[in-house]
Short mmCIF file of C-alpha atoms in Angstrom, two decimals:
data_model
loop_
_atom_site.label_atom_id
_atom_site.label_comp_id
_atom_site.label_asym_id
_atom_site.label_seq_id
_atom_site.Cartn_x
_atom_site.Cartn_y
_atom_site.Cartn_z
CA UNK M 1 25.14 -14.58 33.32
CA UNK M 2 23.90 -17.80 33.56
CA UNK M 3 25.60 -18.62 36.97
CA UNK M 4 23.10 -15.17 38.55
CA UNK M 5 20.33 -17.69 37.74
CA UNK M 6 18.64 -20.11 39.28
CA UNK M 7 19.05 -22.89 36.71
CA UNK M 8 18.82 -25.98 39.25
CA UNK M 9 15.07 -25.62 39.48
CA UNK M 10 13.46 -22.90 37.06
CA UNK M 11 10.47 -21.46 38.33
CA UNK M 12 8.51 -20.53 35.40
CA UNK M 13 5.17 -20.07 37.27
CA UNK M 14 2.85 -18.37 34.22
CA UNK M 15 3.74 -20.33 31.93
CA UNK M 16 0.68 -23.01 32.34
CA UNK M 17 -2.02 -20.14 32.73
CA UNK M 18 -0.23 -18.64 29.17
CA UNK M 19 -0.88 -22.17 27.92
CA UNK M 20 -3.90 -22.56 28.26
CA UNK M 21 -4.86 -19.20 26.73
CA UNK M 22 -3.26 -20.66 23.77
CA UNK M 23 -5.57 -23.59 23.66
CA UNK M 24 -8.47 -21.25 24.31
CA UNK M 25 -8.05 -19.14 21.44
CA UNK M 26 -7.58 -22.10 19.01
CA UNK M 27 -10.76 -23.52 20.46
CA UNK M 28 -12.57 -20.60 19.70
CA UNK M 29 -10.97 -20.17 16.05
CA UNK M 30 -12.10 -23.78 15.36
CA UNK M 31 -15.70 -23.44 16.81
CA UNK M 32 -15.97 -20.87 15.21
CA UNK M 33 -15.23 -22.78 11.85
CA UNK M 34 -16.93 -26.29 12.67
CA UNK M 35 -19.86 -25.11 13.88
CA UNK M 36 -20.62 -22.68 11.24
CA UNK M 37 -22.36 -20.03 12.88
CA UNK M 38 -23.46 -16.79 10.59
CA UNK M 39 -23.71 -14.13 12.74
CA UNK M 40 -26.86 -11.98 12.15
CA UNK M 41 -25.23 -8.86 13.94
CA UNK M 42 -22.52 -7.73 11.96
CA UNK M 43 -20.67 -6.10 14.96
CA UNK M 44 -20.71 -9.39 16.50
CA UNK M 45 -19.60 -11.32 13.13
CA UNK M 46 -16.25 -9.11 12.98
CA UNK M 47 -15.77 -9.30 16.30
CA UNK M 48 -15.52 -13.56 15.60
CA UNK M 49 -14.29 -12.61 12.22
CA UNK M 50 -11.24 -10.71 13.61
CA UNK M 51 -10.30 -11.73 16.52
CA UNK M 52 -11.90 -15.55 17.34
CA UNK M 53 -11.03 -16.40 13.87
CA UNK M 54 -7.63 -15.64 14.17
CA UNK M 55 -7.12 -17.98 17.47
CA UNK M 56 -4.69 -20.10 15.40
CA UNK M 57 -2.40 -17.69 16.87
CA UNK M 58 -2.55 -19.62 19.66
CA UNK M 59 -0.44 -22.56 17.83
CA UNK M 60 2.23 -19.94 17.07
CA UNK M 61 2.56 -18.95 20.35
CA UNK M 62 2.65 -22.79 21.37
CA UNK M 63 6.03 -22.86 18.95
CA UNK M 64 6.96 -19.54 20.26
CA UNK M 65 7.46 -21.43 24.12
CA UNK M 66 8.52 -24.66 23.23
CA UNK M 67 11.74 -22.95 21.89
CA UNK M 68 12.51 -20.45 24.80
CA UNK M 69 11.58 -23.99 27.01
CA UNK M 70 13.77 -26.23 25.09
CA UNK M 71 16.07 -24.19 24.36
CA UNK M 72 16.83 -22.98 28.04
CA UNK M 73 17.26 -26.40 29.64
CA UNK M 74 19.62 -26.97 26.56
CA UNK M 75 21.59 -24.49 27.64
CA UNK M 76 21.45 -24.76 31.25
CA UNK M 77 22.09 -28.89 30.65
CA UNK M 78 25.43 -28.11 28.53
CA UNK M 79 26.62 -25.25 30.85
CA UNK M 80 25.83 -27.74 33.93
CA UNK M 81 27.09 -30.77 32.66
CA UNK M 82 29.23 -29.45 29.64
CA UNK M 83 27.15 -31.63 27.09
CA UNK M 84 23.57 -32.71 25.93
CA UNK M 85 22.49 -36.13 27.03
CA UNK M 86 20.92 -36.11 23.55
CA UNK M 87 19.39 -39.87 24.19
CA UNK M 88 17.91 -38.67 27.52
CA UNK M 89 15.96 -35.40 25.36
CA UNK M 90 14.29 -37.72 23.41
CA UNK M 91 13.28 -40.03 25.88
CA UNK M 92 11.73 -37.25 27.54
CA UNK M 93 10.00 -36.05 24.61
CA UNK M 94 8.63 -39.58 23.99
CA UNK M 95 7.03 -40.14 27.45
CA UNK M 96 5.69 -36.75 26.79
CA UNK M 97 4.57 -36.20 23.48
CA UNK M 98 3.71 -40.09 21.98
CA UNK M 99 1.39 -41.85 24.32
CA UNK M 100 -1.49 -38.81 23.26
CA UNK M 101 -0.40 -38.39 20.06
CA UNK M 102 -0.93 -41.89 19.14
CA UNK M 103 -3.75 -42.50 20.91
CA UNK M 104 -5.22 -39.39 18.83
CA UNK M 105 -3.91 -40.69 16.10
CA UNK M 106 -6.03 -44.24 16.58
CA UNK M 107 -9.04 -42.58 17.23
CA UNK M 108 -8.65 -40.60 14.29
CA UNK M 109 -8.48 -43.76 12.02
CA UNK M 110 -10.55 -45.22 13.72
CA UNK M 111 -13.76 -42.65 13.84
CA UNK M 112 -14.59 -42.86 10.27
CA UNK M 113 -14.34 -47.03 10.69
CA UNK M 114 -16.96 -47.16 13.52
CA UNK M 115 -19.08 -43.75 12.34
CA UNK M 116 -21.20 -42.12 10.23
CA UNK M 117 -22.03 -38.65 12.06
CA UNK M 118 -25.06 -36.95 9.86
CA UNK M 119 -23.33 -33.70 10.07
CA UNK M 120 -21.01 -34.72 7.57
CA UNK M 121 -22.30 -32.47 5.37
CA UNK M 122 -20.38 -29.36 7.23
CA UNK M 123 -18.27 -28.36 5.04
CA UNK M 124 -15.30 -28.48 8.02
CA UNK M 125 -16.59 -31.70 9.92
CA UNK M 126 -14.47 -33.99 7.39
CA UNK M 127 -13.34 -37.34 9.12
CA UNK M 128 -12.77 -39.85 6.26
CA UNK M 129 -8.68 -41.09 6.05
CA UNK M 130 -7.34 -43.50 3.62
CA UNK M 131 -4.89 -45.85 4.79
CA UNK M 132 -1.99 -44.52 2.56
CA UNK M 133 -2.02 -41.36 4.73
CA UNK M 134 -1.24 -43.35 7.91
CA UNK M 135 2.83 -43.56 7.52
CA UNK M 136 2.63 -39.46 7.67
CA UNK M 137 0.91 -39.48 10.93
CA UNK M 138 3.20 -42.81 12.28
CA UNK M 139 6.49 -40.74 11.66
CA UNK M 140 5.66 -37.25 12.87
CA UNK M 141 4.78 -35.51 9.60
CA UNK M 142 0.97 -34.48 9.52
CA UNK M 143 1.81 -31.46 8.70
CA UNK M 144 3.05 -32.77 5.44
CA UNK M 145 0.05 -34.50 4.58
CA UNK M 146 -2.08 -31.79 5.32
CA UNK M 147 -0.04 -29.88 2.42
CA UNK M 148 -0.38 -32.82 -0.26
CA UNK M 149 -3.61 -34.40 0.42
CA UNK M 150 -5.74 -31.70 2.65
CA UNK M 151 -6.98 -31.60 5.91
CA UNK M 152 -9.42 -34.59 5.21
CA UNK M 153 -10.05 -35.24 8.91
CA UNK M 154 -10.40 -33.04 11.76
CA UNK M 155 -9.41 -34.38 14.39
CA UNK M 156 -5.93 -35.53 13.09
CA UNK M 157 -5.33 -32.40 10.97
CA UNK M 158 -4.49 -30.67 14.68
CA UNK M 159 -1.37 -32.58 15.32
CA UNK M 160 -0.05 -30.44 12.23
CA UNK M 161 1.85 -28.21 15.03
CA UNK M 162 3.12 -31.50 16.88
CA UNK M 163 4.39 -32.98 14.45
CA UNK M 164 6.37 -29.62 13.34
CA UNK M 165 7.49 -30.04 17.48
CA UNK M 166 8.28 -33.71 17.36
CA UNK M 167 10.63 -32.25 13.83
CA UNK M 168 12.17 -29.57 15.76
CA UNK M 169 12.72 -31.58 19.07
CA UNK M 170 15.03 -34.28 16.95
CA UNK M 171 17.01 -31.93 15.47
CA UNK M 172 17.47 -28.94 18.04
CA UNK M 173 19.45 -31.25 20.71
CA UNK M 174 22.13 -32.41 17.70
CA UNK M 175 22.05 -28.51 16.97
CA UNK M 176 23.75 -27.79 20.77
CA UNK M 177 25.26 -30.90 21.18
CA UNK M 178 27.69 -29.48 18.25
CA UNK M 179 27.61 -25.69 18.32
CA UNK M 180 29.22 -23.75 20.48
CA UNK M 181 26.14 -20.82 22.53
CA UNK M 182 27.13 -18.09 20.56
CA UNK M 183 26.77 -20.35 17.32
CA UNK M 184 23.30 -21.79 18.08
CA UNK M 185 22.43 -18.01 18.26
CA UNK M 186 23.38 -17.52 14.82
CA UNK M 187 22.09 -20.38 14.17
CA UNK M 188 18.86 -19.27 15.25
CA UNK M 189 19.01 -16.30 12.87
CA UNK M 190 19.82 -18.74 9.75
CA UNK M 191 17.12 -19.81 10.48
CA UNK M 192 15.34 -17.05 10.69
CA UNK M 193 16.15 -15.99 7.64
CA UNK M 194 15.37 -19.58 6.05
CA UNK M 195 11.85 -19.49 7.03
CA UNK M 196 11.37 -15.79 5.92
CA UNK M 197 12.41 -17.05 2.33
CA UNK M 198 10.06 -20.10 2.42
CA UNK M 199 7.60 -17.56 2.99
CA UNK M 200 8.46 -15.18 0.22
CA UNK M 201 8.59 -17.81 -1.93
CA UNK M 202 5.45 -19.82 -1.05
CA UNK M 203 3.25 -16.12 -0.36
CA UNK M 204 0.09 -16.77 -2.16
CA UNK M 205 -0.30 -20.65 -1.31
CA UNK M 206 -2.79 -21.92 1.34
CA UNK M 207 -1.24 -24.80 2.87
CA UNK M 208 2.62 -23.00 3.34
CA UNK M 209 1.38 -22.53 7.00
CA UNK M 210 1.83 -26.05 8.00
CA UNK M 211 5.37 -26.43 6.43
CA UNK M 212 7.89 -26.94 9.27
CA UNK M 213 9.98 -24.03 6.82
CA UNK M 214 7.45 -21.34 7.55
CA UNK M 215 6.71 -22.10 11.01
CA UNK M 216 10.84 -22.81 12.51
CA UNK M 217 10.86 -18.93 12.86
CA UNK M 218 8.31 -19.09 15.67
CA UNK M 219 10.67 -21.73 17.32
CA UNK M 220 13.98 -19.99 16.85
CA UNK M 221 13.19 -16.49 18.23
CA UNK M 222 11.73 -18.90 21.70
CA UNK M 223 15.29 -19.95 21.45
CA UNK M 224 16.91 -16.32 20.60
CA UNK M 225 14.85 -15.65 23.75
CA UNK M 226 15.97 -18.14 26.08
CA UNK M 227 20.16 -17.18 24.63
CA UNK M 228 19.58 -13.61 25.13
CA UNK M 229 17.97 -13.91 29.12
CA UNK M 230 20.26 -16.08 30.23
CA UNK M 231 23.93 -14.97 28.41
CA UNK M 232 23.09 -10.83 27.64
CA UNK M 233 23.20 -8.90 31.18
CA UNK M 234 21.67 -6.10 29.84
CA UNK M 235 18.85 -7.95 27.85
CA UNK M 236 18.36 -9.60 31.57
CA UNK M 237 18.26 -6.10 33.23
CA UNK M 238 15.86 -4.70 30.47
CA UNK M 239 13.72 -7.15 30.46
CA UNK M 240 13.12 -7.17 34.65
CA UNK M 241 13.12 -3.81 34.57
CA UNK M 242 9.91 -3.00 32.25
CA UNK M 243 8.00 0.15 33.46
CA UNK M 244 4.47 -0.65 33.19
CA UNK M 245 3.92 1.44 30.14
CA UNK M 246 6.13 -0.19 28.25
CA UNK M 247 4.56 -3.07 29.51
CA UNK M 248 0.69 -1.84 28.74
CA UNK M 249 2.37 -1.28 25.09
CA UNK M 250 3.32 -4.78 24.20
CA UNK M 251 -0.28 -5.73 25.42
CA UNK M 252 -1.84 -3.13 23.87
CA UNK M 253 0.59 -3.39 20.54
CA UNK M 254 -0.76 -7.64 20.51
CA UNK M 255 -4.42 -7.04 20.67
CA UNK M 256 -4.39 -4.08 18.14
CA UNK M 257 -2.47 -6.18 15.78
CA UNK M 258 -4.54 -9.76 16.60
CA UNK M 259 -7.73 -8.09 14.35
CA UNK M 260 -4.91 -6.87 11.25
CA UNK M 261 -3.69 -10.59 11.16
CA UNK M 262 -3.82 -11.79 7.59
CA UNK M 263 -5.58 -9.10 6.43
CA UNK M 264 -2.97 -6.76 4.56
CA UNK M 265 -4.85 -8.22 1.40
CA UNK M 266 -7.12 -5.41 1.66
CA UNK M 267 -4.11 -2.51 0.63
CA UNK M 268 -3.80 -4.93 -2.40
CA UNK M 269 -1.61 -6.94 -4.15
CA UNK M 270 1.83 -5.87 -3.55
CA UNK M 271 1.91 -4.80 0.05
CA UNK M 272 0.10 -7.92 0.82
CA UNK M 273 3.20 -9.96 -0.92
CA UNK M 274 5.47 -7.41 0.80
CA UNK M 275 4.17 -7.40 4.40
CA UNK M 276 2.88 -11.02 4.90
CA UNK M 277 6.06 -13.16 5.14
CA UNK M 278 7.24 -10.71 8.15
CA UNK M 279 4.07 -11.01 10.11
CA UNK M 280 4.92 -14.27 11.80
CA UNK M 281 8.40 -12.59 12.84
CA UNK M 282 6.07 -9.90 14.53
CA UNK M 283 3.78 -11.56 16.18
CA UNK M 284 6.81 -14.11 17.45
CA UNK M 285 8.17 -11.28 18.92
CA UNK M 286 5.41 -9.87 20.77
CA UNK M 287 4.85 -13.17 22.09
CA UNK M 288 8.29 -13.64 22.86
CA UNK M 289 7.61 -10.91 25.32
CA UNK M 290 4.79 -11.45 26.69
CA UNK M 291 6.66 -14.98 28.03
CA UNK M 292 9.67 -12.79 29.55
CA UNK M 293 7.75 -9.85 30.99
CA UNK M 294 5.95 -12.81 32.43
CA UNK M 295 8.66 -15.01 33.88
CA UNK M 296 10.65 -11.33 34.81
CA UNK M 297 9.60 -8.53 34.61
CA UNK M 298 9.22 -6.99 38.79
CA UNK M 299 6.39 -4.30 37.51
CA UNK M 300 4.08 -6.50 35.67
CA UNK M 301 0.57 -5.08 36.26
CA UNK M 302 -0.73 -9.06 36.56
CA UNK M 303 1.32 -12.35 36.70
CA UNK M 304 -1.50 -14.94 34.83
CA UNK M 305 0.02 -17.21 36.96
CA UNK M 306 -1.97 -16.00 39.87
CA UNK M 307 -5.42 -17.31 38.36
CA UNK M 308 -5.17 -21.33 39.59
CA UNK M 309 -8.09 -22.54 37.68
CA UNK M 310 -6.64 -21.09 34.24
CA UNK M 311 -3.00 -22.32 35.95
CA UNK M 312 -4.12 -25.78 36.75
CA UNK M 313 -5.49 -26.55 33.37
CA UNK M 314 -2.71 -25.51 31.51
CA UNK M 315 -0.74 -28.00 33.30
CA UNK M 316 -3.08 -30.24 30.69
CA UNK M 317 -2.66 -28.11 27.73
CA UNK M 318 -1.26 -30.41 25.57
CA UNK M 319 -4.45 -32.81 26.04
CA UNK M 320 -6.55 -30.07 25.85
CA UNK M 321 -4.76 -28.93 22.29
CA UNK M 322 -4.91 -32.50 21.09
CA UNK M 323 -8.11 -34.05 22.30
CA UNK M 324 -10.48 -31.11 21.74
CA UNK M 325 -11.55 -31.43 18.16
CA UNK M 326 -13.00 -35.06 19.43
CA UNK M 327 -15.11 -33.69 21.60
CA UNK M 328 -16.45 -31.51 18.74
CA UNK M 329 -19.02 -34.45 16.98
CA UNK M 330 -20.24 -34.99 20.77
CA UNK M 331 -20.82 -31.19 21.51
CA UNK M 332 -22.74 -31.25 18.05
CA UNK M 333 -25.09 -34.24 18.64
CA UNK M 334 -25.78 -33.06 21.75
CA UNK M 335 -26.57 -29.92 21.01
CA UNK M 336 -28.80 -30.17 17.91
CA UNK M 337 -31.81 -31.00 19.16
CA UNK M 338 -31.80 -29.03 22.58
CA UNK M 339 -31.72 -25.56 20.92
CA UNK M 340 -32.52 -23.47 18.17
CA UNK M 341 -31.11 -24.06 14.70
CA UNK M 342 -28.14 -21.61 14.00
CA UNK M 343 -29.05 -19.46 17.12
CA UNK M 344 -26.75 -17.09 19.24
CA UNK M 345 -27.59 -19.60 22.31
CA UNK M 346 -26.77 -22.74 20.26
CA UNK M 347 -23.34 -21.84 19.27
CA UNK M 348 -22.49 -20.33 22.59
CA UNK M 349 -23.32 -23.88 24.58
CA UNK M 350 -21.58 -25.22 21.59
CA UNK M 351 -18.47 -23.47 22.85
CA UNK M 352 -19.06 -24.36 26.25
CA UNK M 353 -19.95 -27.46 26.23
CA UNK M 354 -16.42 -28.51 23.90
CA UNK M 355 -14.83 -26.41 26.50
CA UNK M 356 -16.20 -28.39 29.34
CA UNK M 357 -15.40 -31.84 27.43
CA UNK M 358 -12.80 -31.58 26.50
CA UNK M 359 -10.98 -30.15 29.96
CA UNK M 360 -13.34 -32.96 31.27
CA UNK M 361 -11.40 -35.53 29.42
CA UNK M 362 -7.75 -34.46 29.39
CA UNK M 363 -7.55 -34.34 32.98
CA UNK M 364 -9.15 -38.18 32.94
CA UNK M 365 -6.18 -38.90 30.24
CA UNK M 366 -3.73 -37.11 32.24
CA UNK M 367 -4.35 -39.00 35.34
CA UNK M 368 -5.03 -42.27 33.97
CA UNK M 369 -2.94 -42.44 31.25
CA UNK M 370 -0.34 -40.16 30.92
CA UNK M 371 1.13 -39.97 34.17
CA UNK M 372 2.88 -43.06 34.64
CA UNK M 373 4.87 -42.06 31.61
CA UNK M 374 5.50 -38.77 32.85
CA UNK M 375 6.90 -41.09 35.75
CA UNK M 376 9.50 -43.02 33.90
CA UNK M 377 10.33 -39.58 32.13
CA UNK M 378 11.24 -37.93 35.27
CA UNK M 379 14.15 -40.96 35.54
CA UNK M 380 16.19 -39.40 32.29
CA UNK M 381 15.78 -35.78 34.13
CA UNK M 382 19.21 -33.99 34.56
CA UNK M 383 16.98 -30.89 35.80
CA UNK M 384 13.68 -30.10 36.78
CA UNK M 385 11.90 -30.30 33.41
CA UNK M 386 9.00 -28.02 32.76
#
């Protein structure tokens, strides 16, 4: 099956737009929390509370996407060369992830020392950080810092997902090196089971969401999507020939499901305890289907890669995600005196300014800061790396 796919140059042209949508969902979620606007209109509040606040699902989408892409490339590398160059894999990840990550860590630890923003009383605007927390971030353990110490610095807290992905990157090439492709598939199912059991045991914990054990089912489901596309002919044919009705059903299911995210508690404690651990799996499966539909289906209603602007912004999605929290304090200051306090106009302008400033900063970062490292990264690429 794998020989029938153009493995030399994967052409995932629609992924960048999807990356941007995932980031934008996260931005809306954080804006809803950080800017703490109270909607006087109950219908608008329902929209924000049930849709925008659930933008954290964008992070879960990123996990599924990472699992899919990294596993796809590792499967292909092992098919082509019979082995995994673990050193080259690590170096590619280092030159892609570390420069931006450690820049944000530096900014996150320096800001409390050089600034005293007047909005410190806002419930989500925390920039207090102890130097004792630095090792967590030096070694990509920021998600465990949140679990142990709480989210004391909103700039650093967004890096929790980068920590999870780095932990995944540390282990995954070794898994591929040691196991056959079928055993990799079985290992993915084992990971999903372990992740599910962890969520069952920690069902009422507010910080369990940040645990690697909780998040790793998203990565495993993305990996399984890559496996079945490459090695299961019937599955690939099914994805390729999905009817438009089935494609519409996938998107309708996701849009209907989003406002229910996290609200299973309204049915009582027992339904919540039973249902809640399954929820990440359901979302991950929908995200995986959307990824595959966008990349391989011939009957798609619309390929998001056709939105050139979003595709362009998606290329810098790592910077967008990593930098956006840094922009919030400056947006808060810029808009505080220009618009009526706690007005919807002020809230909307803050979202627009946050997006624009993040895009500008990320573009500059990509061109002048990240590109030199990306050129070094390409030297360690055996095949085209997305």
